[in-house]
């Protein structure tokens, strides 16, 4: 993430399925960035993230929803073949990729079972809810593990993340196709408010220019076909929301 951004894209899920997928994606991205466990602090950050991911995966039928979506996206690609000037080679490649990732996901063991059953992860996970519960005297096994050669920890992390690879690849394909299913269109809010129809979209994507003089963020409420966006100042006491604020919106 750069220090200075000219625009920011905010995303808002319009159903529980998409809400779950975005949370899983966020957790997987964090795990990738946290994978080099070279201190207690970095290790605990990794274990907290993987514990959160286990909780998300245990809550619903994530695999079945992803497999349904992979089938749905393949059906959409098949329809695109009949469109004028369709890039048939690209569509065939995407369809093949979706098929392969669907098979890999279908054949994979229970999505969170491997990391859930791992001894190190299980030990740390039991202590994370206790304030300061992962001190060396609480978890001497972890304390020892953290003093083993870096290559030992790297190997363990690789095995853990490899077990999530079918999930990561399937989700990556789905979200990429959904995000590219709609283009951004210019919109204007009036007195910090905008509302519209989502047309059965799964995801709202909002692109906002960063103006250091008027730092505002969108608060989105919506479900299925209707949504409303209220822009609020980052400085809740002294900030100002422009009467007419330009932004871009994509209903994906």
PDB file of C-alpha atoms in Angstrom:
ATOM      1  CA  UNK A   1       0.000   0.000   0.000  1.00  0.00           C
ATOM      2  CA  UNK A   2       1.534   3.354  -1.048  1.00  0.00           C
ATOM      3  CA  UNK A   3       1.794   6.318   1.297  1.00  0.00           C
ATOM      4  CA  UNK A   4      -0.089   8.590  -1.095  1.00  0.00           C
ATOM      5  CA  UNK A   5      -3.092   7.448  -3.145  1.00  0.00           C
ATOM      6  CA  UNK A   6      -4.952   9.577  -5.678  1.00  0.00           C
ATOM      7  CA  UNK A   7      -8.052   7.378  -5.556  1.00  0.00           C
ATOM      8  CA  UNK A   8      -9.429   4.719  -3.230  1.00  0.00           C
ATOM      9  CA  UNK A   9     -11.806   1.900  -4.145  1.00  0.00           C
ATOM     10  CA  UNK A  10     -14.314   0.973  -1.451  1.00  0.00           C
ATOM     11  CA  UNK A  11     -16.254  -2.284  -1.763  1.00  0.00           C
ATOM     12  CA  UNK A  12     -19.567  -3.207  -0.172  1.00  0.00           C
ATOM     13  CA  UNK A  13     -21.128  -6.703  -0.377  1.00  0.00           C
ATOM     14  CA  UNK A  14     -24.844  -6.895  -1.120  1.00  0.00           C
ATOM     15  CA  UNK A  15     -25.428 -10.404   0.250  1.00  0.00           C
ATOM     16  CA  UNK A  16     -24.043 -12.693   2.942  1.00  0.00           C
ATOM     17  CA  UNK A  17     -22.260 -14.890   0.401  1.00  0.00           C
ATOM     18  CA  UNK A  18     -20.182 -11.962  -0.878  1.00  0.00           C
ATOM     19  CA  UNK A  19     -19.616 -10.670   2.652  1.00  0.00           C
ATOM     20  CA  UNK A  20     -18.082 -14.015   3.588  1.00  0.00           C
ATOM     21  CA  UNK A  21     -15.963 -14.192   0.428  1.00  0.00           C
ATOM     22  CA  UNK A  22     -14.477 -10.724   0.947  1.00  0.00           C
ATOM     23  CA  UNK A  23     -13.566 -11.602   4.525  1.00  0.00           C
ATOM     24  CA  UNK A  24     -11.911 -14.834   3.409  1.00  0.00           C
ATOM     25  CA  UNK A  25     -10.009 -12.960   0.692  1.00  0.00           C
ATOM     26  CA  UNK A  26      -8.813 -10.386   3.236  1.00  0.00           C
ATOM     27  CA  UNK A  27      -7.632 -13.099   5.619  1.00  0.00           C
ATOM     28  CA  UNK A  28      -5.770 -14.976   2.867  1.00  0.00           C
ATOM     29  CA  UNK A  29      -4.055 -11.771   1.738  1.00  0.00           C
ATOM     30  CA  UNK A  30      -2.996 -10.995   5.297  1.00  0.00           C
ATOM     31  CA  UNK A  31      -1.620 -14.508   5.798  1.00  0.00           C
ATOM     32  CA  UNK A  32       0.507 -14.160   2.671  1.00  0.00           C
ATOM     33  CA  UNK A  33       2.000 -10.896   3.941  1.00  0.00           C
ATOM     34  CA  UNK A  34       2.497 -12.314   7.446  1.00  0.00           C
ATOM     35  CA  UNK A  35       4.025 -15.624   6.402  1.00  0.00           C
ATOM     36  CA  UNK A  36       7.624 -14.789   7.424  1.00  0.00           C
ATOM     37  CA  UNK A  37       7.454 -15.600  11.147  1.00  0.00           C
ATOM     38  CA  UNK A  38      10.646 -14.043  12.474  1.00  0.00           C
ATOM     39  CA  UNK A  39       9.436 -12.773  15.863  1.00  0.00           C
ATOM     40  CA  UNK A  40       6.779 -13.421  18.472  1.00  0.00           C
ATOM     41  CA  UNK A  41       4.831 -10.343  17.340  1.00  0.00           C
ATOM     42  CA  UNK A  42       4.739 -11.359  13.673  1.00  0.00           C
ATOM     43  CA  UNK A  43       3.913 -14.950  14.617  1.00  0.00           C
ATOM     44  CA  UNK A  44       0.978 -13.977  16.828  1.00  0.00           C
ATOM     45  CA  UNK A  45      -0.381 -11.711  14.080  1.00  0.00           C
ATOM     46  CA  UNK A  46      -0.256 -14.681  11.693  1.00  0.00           C
ATOM     47  CA  UNK A  47      -1.939 -17.030  14.189  1.00  0.00           C
ATOM     48  CA  UNK A  48      -4.701 -14.500  14.947  1.00  0.00           C
ATOM     49  CA  UNK A  49      -5.448 -14.174  11.244  1.00  0.00           C
ATOM     50  CA  UNK A  50      -5.486 -17.926  10.658  1.00  0.00           C
ATOM     51  CA  UNK A  51      -7.772 -18.384  13.703  1.00  0.00           C
ATOM     52  CA  UNK A  52     -10.179 -15.799  12.254  1.00  0.00           C
ATOM     53  CA  UNK A  53     -10.119 -17.600   8.901  1.00  0.00           C
ATOM     54  CA  UNK A  54     -10.967 -20.910  10.578  1.00  0.00           C
ATOM     55  CA  UNK A  55     -13.955 -19.257  12.269  1.00  0.00           C
ATOM     56  CA  UNK A  56     -15.227 -17.893   8.955  1.00  0.00           C
ATOM     57  CA  UNK A  57     -14.813 -21.230   7.170  1.00  0.00           C
ATOM     58  CA  UNK A  58     -16.601 -23.082   9.980  1.00  0.00           C
ATOM     59  CA  UNK A  59     -19.710 -20.870   9.826  1.00  0.00           C
ATOM     60  CA  UNK A  60     -21.246 -21.742   6.477  1.00  0.00           C
ATOM     61  CA  UNK A  61     -21.212 -23.814   3.322  1.00  0.00           C
ATOM     62  CA  UNK A  62     -18.289 -21.952   1.767  1.00  0.00           C
ATOM     63  CA  UNK A  63     -17.196 -24.775  -0.537  1.00  0.00           C
ATOM     64  CA  UNK A  64     -20.674 -25.450  -1.955  1.00  0.00           C
ATOM     65  CA  UNK A  65     -21.305 -21.724  -2.555  1.00  0.00           C
ATOM     66  CA  UNK A  66     -17.991 -21.355  -4.358  1.00  0.00           C
ATOM     67  CA  UNK A  67     -18.642 -24.432  -6.516  1.00  0.00           C
ATOM     68  CA  UNK A  68     -22.081 -23.060  -7.472  1.00  0.00           C
ATOM     69  CA  UNK A  69     -20.520 -19.733  -8.399  1.00  0.00           C
ATOM     70  CA  UNK A  70     -17.822 -21.411 -10.485  1.00  0.00           C
ATOM     71  CA  UNK A  71     -20.566 -23.199 -12.439  1.00  0.00           C
ATOM     72  CA  UNK A  72     -22.515 -19.933 -12.802  1.00  0.00           C
ATOM     73  CA  UNK A  73     -19.473 -18.083 -14.127  1.00  0.00           C
ATOM     74  CA  UNK A  74     -18.796 -20.872 -16.635  1.00  0.00           C
ATOM     75  CA  UNK A  75     -22.368 -20.561 -17.883  1.00  0.00           C
ATOM     76  CA  UNK A  76     -21.933 -16.780 -18.289  1.00  0.00           C
ATOM     77  CA  UNK A  77     -18.723 -17.291 -20.240  1.00  0.00           C
ATOM     78  CA  UNK A  78     -20.525 -19.708 -22.553  1.00  0.00           C
ATOM     79  CA  UNK A  79     -23.108 -17.004 -23.307  1.00  0.00           C
ATOM     80  CA  UNK A  80     -20.348 -14.500 -24.055  1.00  0.00           C
ATOM     81  CA  UNK A  81     -19.119 -16.744 -26.867  1.00  0.00           C
ATOM     82  CA  UNK A  82     -22.141 -15.657 -28.868  1.00  0.00           C
ATOM     83  CA  UNK A  83     -21.474 -11.947 -28.436  1.00  0.00           C
ATOM     84  CA  UNK A  84     -20.169  -9.921 -31.404  1.00  0.00           C
ATOM     85  CA  UNK A  85     -16.367  -9.568 -31.489  1.00  0.00           C
ATOM     86  CA  UNK A  86     -15.989 -11.956 -28.558  1.00  0.00           C
ATOM     87  CA  UNK A  87     -12.432 -12.967 -27.720  1.00  0.00           C
ATOM     88  CA  UNK A  88     -13.036 -16.699 -28.009  1.00  0.00           C
ATOM     89  CA  UNK A  89      -9.493 -17.684 -27.083  1.00  0.00           C
ATOM     90  CA  UNK A  90      -9.631 -15.726 -23.823  1.00  0.00           C
ATOM     91  CA  UNK A  91     -13.101 -17.085 -23.005  1.00  0.00           C
ATOM     92  CA  UNK A  92     -11.976 -20.679 -23.617  1.00  0.00           C
ATOM     93  CA  UNK A  93      -8.905 -20.130 -21.412  1.00  0.00           C
ATOM     94  CA  UNK A  94     -11.013 -18.663 -18.614  1.00  0.00           C
ATOM     95  CA  UNK A  95     -13.530 -21.489 -18.881  1.00  0.00           C
ATOM     96  CA  UNK A  96     -10.771 -24.083 -18.663  1.00  0.00           C
ATOM     97  CA  UNK A  97      -9.263 -22.324 -15.654  1.00  0.00           C
ATOM     98  CA  UNK A  98     -12.630 -22.298 -13.878  1.00  0.00           C
ATOM     99  CA  UNK A  99     -13.117 -26.009 -14.614  1.00  0.00           C
ATOM    100  CA  UNK A 100      -9.691 -26.889 -13.224  1.00  0.00           C
ATOM    101  CA  UNK A 101     -10.182 -24.828 -10.091  1.00  0.00           C
ATOM    102  CA  UNK A 102     -13.642 -26.275  -9.575  1.00  0.00           C
ATOM    103  CA  UNK A 103     -12.233 -29.821  -9.726  1.00  0.00           C
ATOM    104  CA  UNK A 104      -9.395 -28.926  -7.326  1.00  0.00           C
ATOM    105  CA  UNK A 105     -11.809 -27.353  -4.856  1.00  0.00           C
ATOM    106  CA  UNK A 106     -14.235 -30.266  -5.096  1.00  0.00           C
ATOM    107  CA  UNK A 107     -11.488 -32.812  -4.440  1.00  0.00           C
ATOM    108  CA  UNK A 108      -9.839 -30.873  -1.602  1.00  0.00           C
ATOM    109  CA  UNK A 109     -10.363 -32.079   1.994  1.00  0.00           C
ATOM    110  CA  UNK A 110     -12.531 -30.031   4.332  1.00  0.00           C
ATOM    111  CA  UNK A 111     -11.308 -26.480   3.781  1.00  0.00           C
ATOM    112  CA  UNK A 112     -10.168 -25.646   7.304  1.00  0.00           C
ATOM    113  CA  UNK A 113      -9.547 -29.159   8.627  1.00  0.00           C
ATOM    114  CA  UNK A 114      -5.788 -29.329   8.085  1.00  0.00           C
ATOM    115  CA  UNK A 115      -4.973 -26.006   9.743  1.00  0.00           C
ATOM    116  CA  UNK A 116      -7.587 -26.601  12.442  1.00  0.00           C
ATOM    117  CA  UNK A 117      -5.995 -29.928  13.415  1.00  0.00           C
ATOM    118  CA  UNK A 118      -2.407 -28.682  13.382  1.00  0.00           C
ATOM    119  CA  UNK A 119      -0.899 -28.908  16.878  1.00  0.00           C
ATOM    120  CA  UNK A 120       0.842 -25.513  16.896  1.00  0.00           C
ATOM    121  CA  UNK A 121      -2.142 -23.647  15.457  1.00  0.00           C
ATOM    122  CA  UNK A 122      -4.543 -25.418  17.808  1.00  0.00           C
ATOM    123  CA  UNK A 123      -2.463 -24.567  20.886  1.00  0.00           C
ATOM    124  CA  UNK A 124      -2.151 -20.896  20.018  1.00  0.00           C
ATOM    125  CA  UNK A 125      -5.783 -20.614  18.956  1.00  0.00           C
ATOM    126  CA  UNK A 126      -6.966 -21.788  22.387  1.00  0.00           C
ATOM    127  CA  UNK A 127      -5.004 -18.990  24.088  1.00  0.00           C
ATOM    128  CA  UNK A 128      -5.781 -16.071  21.758  1.00  0.00           C
ATOM    129  CA  UNK A 129      -9.012 -15.153  23.548  1.00  0.00           C
ATOM    130  CA  UNK A 130      -7.111 -14.699  26.842  1.00  0.00           C
ATOM    131  CA  UNK A 131      -5.512 -11.233  27.219  1.00  0.00           C
ATOM    132  CA  UNK A 132      -1.762 -11.779  27.072  1.00  0.00           C
ATOM    133  CA  UNK A 133      -2.412 -15.507  26.996  1.00  0.00           C
ATOM    134  CA  UNK A 134       0.395 -16.342  24.569  1.00  0.00           C
ATOM    135  CA  UNK A 135       3.352 -15.465  26.801  1.00  0.00           C
ATOM    136  CA  UNK A 136       6.272 -17.875  26.890  1.00  0.00           C
ATOM    137  CA  UNK A 137       5.167 -19.313  30.259  1.00  0.00           C
ATOM    138  CA  UNK A 138       1.672 -19.958  28.826  1.00  0.00           C
ATOM    139  CA  UNK A 139       2.920 -21.581  25.627  1.00  0.00           C
ATOM    140  CA  UNK A 140       6.426 -22.983  26.160  1.00  0.00           C
ATOM    141  CA  UNK A 141       6.022 -25.177  23.073  1.00  0.00           C
ATOM    142  CA  UNK A 142       5.449 -22.100  20.923  1.00  0.00           C
ATOM    143  CA  UNK A 143       8.385 -20.375  22.639  1.00  0.00           C
ATOM    144  CA  UNK A 144      10.612 -23.298  21.650  1.00  0.00           C
ATOM    145  CA  UNK A 145       9.213 -23.406  18.090  1.00  0.00           C
ATOM    146  CA  UNK A 146       9.957 -19.698  17.632  1.00  0.00           C
ATOM    147  CA  UNK A 147      13.605 -20.358  18.467  1.00  0.00           C
ATOM    148  CA  UNK A 148      14.022 -23.100  15.873  1.00  0.00           C
ATOM    149  CA  UNK A 149      15.747 -22.248  12.569  1.00  0.00           C
ATOM    150  CA  UNK A 150      13.748 -19.930  10.310  1.00  0.00           C
ATOM    151  CA  UNK A 151      13.643 -22.653   7.653  1.00  0.00           C
ATOM    152  CA  UNK A 152      11.616 -24.893  10.013  1.00  0.00           C
ATOM    153  CA  UNK A 153       8.952 -22.239  10.488  1.00  0.00           C
ATOM    154  CA  UNK A 154       8.954 -21.386   6.780  1.00  0.00           C
ATOM    155  CA  UNK A 155       8.328 -25.034   5.932  1.00  0.00           C
ATOM    156  CA  UNK A 156       5.415 -25.222   8.383  1.00  0.00           C
ATOM    157  CA  UNK A 157       3.820 -22.059   7.038  1.00  0.00           C
ATOM    158  CA  UNK A 158       4.177 -23.303   3.464  1.00  0.00           C
ATOM    159  CA  UNK A 159       2.344 -26.529   4.304  1.00  0.00           C
ATOM    160  CA  UNK A 160      -0.433 -24.604   6.082  1.00  0.00           C
ATOM    161  CA  UNK A 161      -0.948 -22.153   3.221  1.00  0.00           C
ATOM    162  CA  UNK A 162      -0.656 -24.866   0.558  1.00  0.00           C
ATOM    163  CA  UNK A 163      -3.628 -26.604   2.202  1.00  0.00           C
ATOM    164  CA  UNK A 164      -5.660 -23.450   1.488  1.00  0.00           C
ATOM    165  CA  UNK A 165      -4.498 -23.188  -2.131  1.00  0.00           C
ATOM    166  CA  UNK A 166      -7.644 -24.681  -3.772  1.00  0.00           C
ATOM    167  CA  UNK A 167      -9.790 -22.237  -1.784  1.00  0.00           C
ATOM    168  CA  UNK A 168      -7.552 -19.286  -2.614  1.00  0.00           C
ATOM    169  CA  UNK A 169      -7.450 -20.021  -6.353  1.00  0.00           C
ATOM    170  CA  UNK A 170     -11.201 -20.619  -6.690  1.00  0.00           C
ATOM    171  CA  UNK A 171     -12.014 -17.438  -4.783  1.00  0.00           C
ATOM    172  CA  UNK A 172      -9.468 -15.430  -6.749  1.00  0.00           C
ATOM    173  CA  UNK A 173     -11.040 -16.464 -10.078  1.00  0.00           C
ATOM    174  CA  UNK A 174     -14.576 -15.741  -8.908  1.00  0.00           C
ATOM    175  CA  UNK A 175     -13.874 -12.321  -7.424  1.00  0.00           C
ATOM    176  CA  UNK A 176     -11.815 -11.249 -10.412  1.00  0.00           C
ATOM    177  CA  UNK A 177     -14.668 -12.070 -12.807  1.00  0.00           C
ATOM    178  CA  UNK A 178     -17.255 -10.387 -10.577  1.00  0.00           C
ATOM    179  CA  UNK A 179     -15.146  -7.243 -10.199  1.00  0.00           C
ATOM    180  CA  UNK A 180     -14.667  -7.001 -13.958  1.00  0.00           C
ATOM    181  CA  UNK A 181     -18.330  -7.641 -14.743  1.00  0.00           C
ATOM    182  CA  UNK A 182     -19.184  -3.923 -14.562  1.00  0.00           C
ATOM    183  CA  UNK A 183     -17.408  -0.677 -15.424  1.00  0.00           C
ATOM    184  CA  UNK A 184     -17.215   2.400 -13.242  1.00  0.00           C
ATOM    185  CA  UNK A 185     -19.722   5.144 -14.087  1.00  0.00           C
ATOM    186  CA  UNK A 186     -19.551   8.767 -12.865  1.00  0.00           C
ATOM    187  CA  UNK A 187     -22.037   9.743 -10.143  1.00  0.00           C
ATOM    188  CA  UNK A 188     -22.704  12.790  -7.945  1.00  0.00           C
ATOM    189  CA  UNK A 189     -23.923  12.798  -4.355  1.00  0.00           C
ATOM    190  CA  UNK A 190     -26.060  15.658  -3.071  1.00  0.00           C
ATOM    191  CA  UNK A 191     -25.400  16.867   0.459  1.00  0.00           C
ATOM    192  CA  UNK A 192     -23.466  13.678   1.080  1.00  0.00           C
ATOM    193  CA  UNK A 193     -26.226  11.288  -0.007  1.00  0.00           C
ATOM    194  CA  UNK A 194     -26.779   9.003  -2.986  1.00  0.00           C
ATOM    195  CA  UNK A 195     -29.165   6.096  -3.561  1.00  0.00           C
ATOM    196  CA  UNK A 196     -29.805   3.709  -6.418  1.00  0.00           C
ATOM    197  CA  UNK A 197     -30.710   0.268  -7.674  1.00  0.00           C
ATOM    198  CA  UNK A 198     -28.189  -2.549  -7.633  1.00  0.00           C
ATOM    199  CA  UNK A 199     -29.998  -4.677 -10.264  1.00  0.00           C
ATOM    200  CA  UNK A 200     -29.309  -7.933  -8.408  1.00  0.00           C
ATOM    201  CA  UNK A 201     -25.594  -7.180  -8.174  1.00  0.00           C
ATOM    202  CA  UNK A 202     -23.401  -8.967  -5.649  1.00  0.00           C
ATOM    203  CA  UNK A 203     -20.953  -6.162  -5.003  1.00  0.00           C
ATOM    204  CA  UNK A 204     -20.799  -2.370  -5.053  1.00  0.00           C
ATOM    205  CA  UNK A 205     -17.433  -0.837  -5.946  1.00  0.00           C
ATOM    206  CA  UNK A 206     -17.003   2.874  -5.293  1.00  0.00           C
ATOM    207  CA  UNK A 207     -14.028   4.889  -6.524  1.00  0.00           C
ATOM    208  CA  UNK A 208     -13.355   8.108  -4.633  1.00  0.00           C
ATOM    209  CA  UNK A 209     -10.705  10.785  -5.190  1.00  0.00           C
ATOM    210  CA  UNK A 210      -8.527  11.556  -2.193  1.00  0.00           C
ATOM    211  CA  UNK A 211      -8.689  15.257  -1.340  1.00  0.00           C
ATOM    212  CA  UNK A 212      -6.651  16.140   1.746  1.00  0.00           C
ATOM    213  CA  UNK A 213      -8.846  19.212   2.279  1.00  0.00           C
ATOM    214  CA  UNK A 214     -12.077  17.223   2.422  1.00  0.00           C
ATOM    215  CA  UNK A 215     -11.381  13.708   3.637  1.00  0.00           C
ATOM    216  CA  UNK A 216     -14.637  11.770   3.418  1.00  0.00           C
ATOM    217  CA  UNK A 217     -15.561   8.099   3.316  1.00  0.00           C
ATOM    218  CA  UNK A 218     -18.716   6.266   2.178  1.00  0.00           C
ATOM    219  CA  UNK A 219     -21.045   4.479   4.568  1.00  0.00           C
ATOM    220  CA  UNK A 220     -23.083   2.058   2.480  1.00  0.00           C
ATOM    221  CA  UNK A 221     -26.341   0.384   3.416  1.00  0.00           C
ATOM    222  CA  UNK A 222     -27.990  -1.958   1.005  1.00  0.00           C
ATOM    223  CA  UNK A 223     -29.185  -5.444   0.295  1.00  0.00           C
ATOM    224  CA  UNK A 224     -30.012  -7.222  -2.972  1.00  0.00           C
ATOM    225  CA  UNK A 225     -31.481  -4.540  -5.264  1.00  0.00           C
ATOM    226  CA  UNK A 226     -31.509  -1.268  -3.281  1.00  0.00           C
ATOM    227  CA  UNK A 227     -28.683   0.665  -1.703  1.00  0.00           C
ATOM    228  CA  UNK A 228     -27.901   4.051  -0.198  1.00  0.00           C
ATOM    229  CA  UNK A 229     -24.556   5.774   0.227  1.00  0.00           C
ATOM    230  CA  UNK A 230     -23.894   8.450   2.823  1.00  0.00           C
ATOM    231  CA  UNK A 231     -20.570  10.275   2.726  1.00  0.00           C
ATOM    232  CA  UNK A 232     -19.172  11.192   6.111  1.00  0.00           C
ATOM    233  CA  UNK A 233     -16.158  13.318   7.087  1.00  0.00           C
ATOM    234  CA  UNK A 234     -13.146  11.554   8.562  1.00  0.00           C
ATOM    235  CA  UNK A 235     -13.006  14.379  11.122  1.00  0.00           C
ATOM    236  CA  UNK A 236     -16.444  13.932  12.683  1.00  0.00           C
ATOM    237  CA  UNK A 237     -16.236  17.247  14.591  1.00  0.00           C
ATOM    238  CA  UNK A 238     -14.782  19.699  12.079  1.00  0.00           C
ATOM    239  CA  UNK A 239     -14.887  17.921   8.728  1.00  0.00           C
ATOM    240  CA  UNK A 240     -17.070  19.102   5.859  1.00  0.00           C
ATOM    241  CA  UNK A 241     -18.845  17.060   3.180  1.00  0.00           C
ATOM    242  CA  UNK A 242     -19.108  18.876  -0.184  1.00  0.00           C
ATOM    243  CA  UNK A 243     -22.644  19.676  -1.293  1.00  0.00           C
ATOM    244  CA  UNK A 244     -21.916  17.988  -4.616  1.00  0.00           C
ATOM    245  CA  UNK A 245     -19.367  15.185  -4.481  1.00  0.00           C
ATOM    246  CA  UNK A 246     -18.214  13.396  -7.633  1.00  0.00           C
ATOM    247  CA  UNK A 247     -17.366   9.696  -7.454  1.00  0.00           C
ATOM    248  CA  UNK A 248     -17.528   6.574  -9.613  1.00  0.00           C
ATOM    249  CA  UNK A 249     -19.664   3.501  -9.020  1.00  0.00           C
ATOM    250  CA  UNK A 250     -19.760  -0.033 -10.418  1.00  0.00           C
ATOM    251  CA  UNK A 251     -22.597  -2.496  -9.707  1.00  0.00           C
ATOM    252  CA  UNK A 252     -20.895  -5.877 -10.073  1.00  0.00           C
TER     253      UNK A 252
END
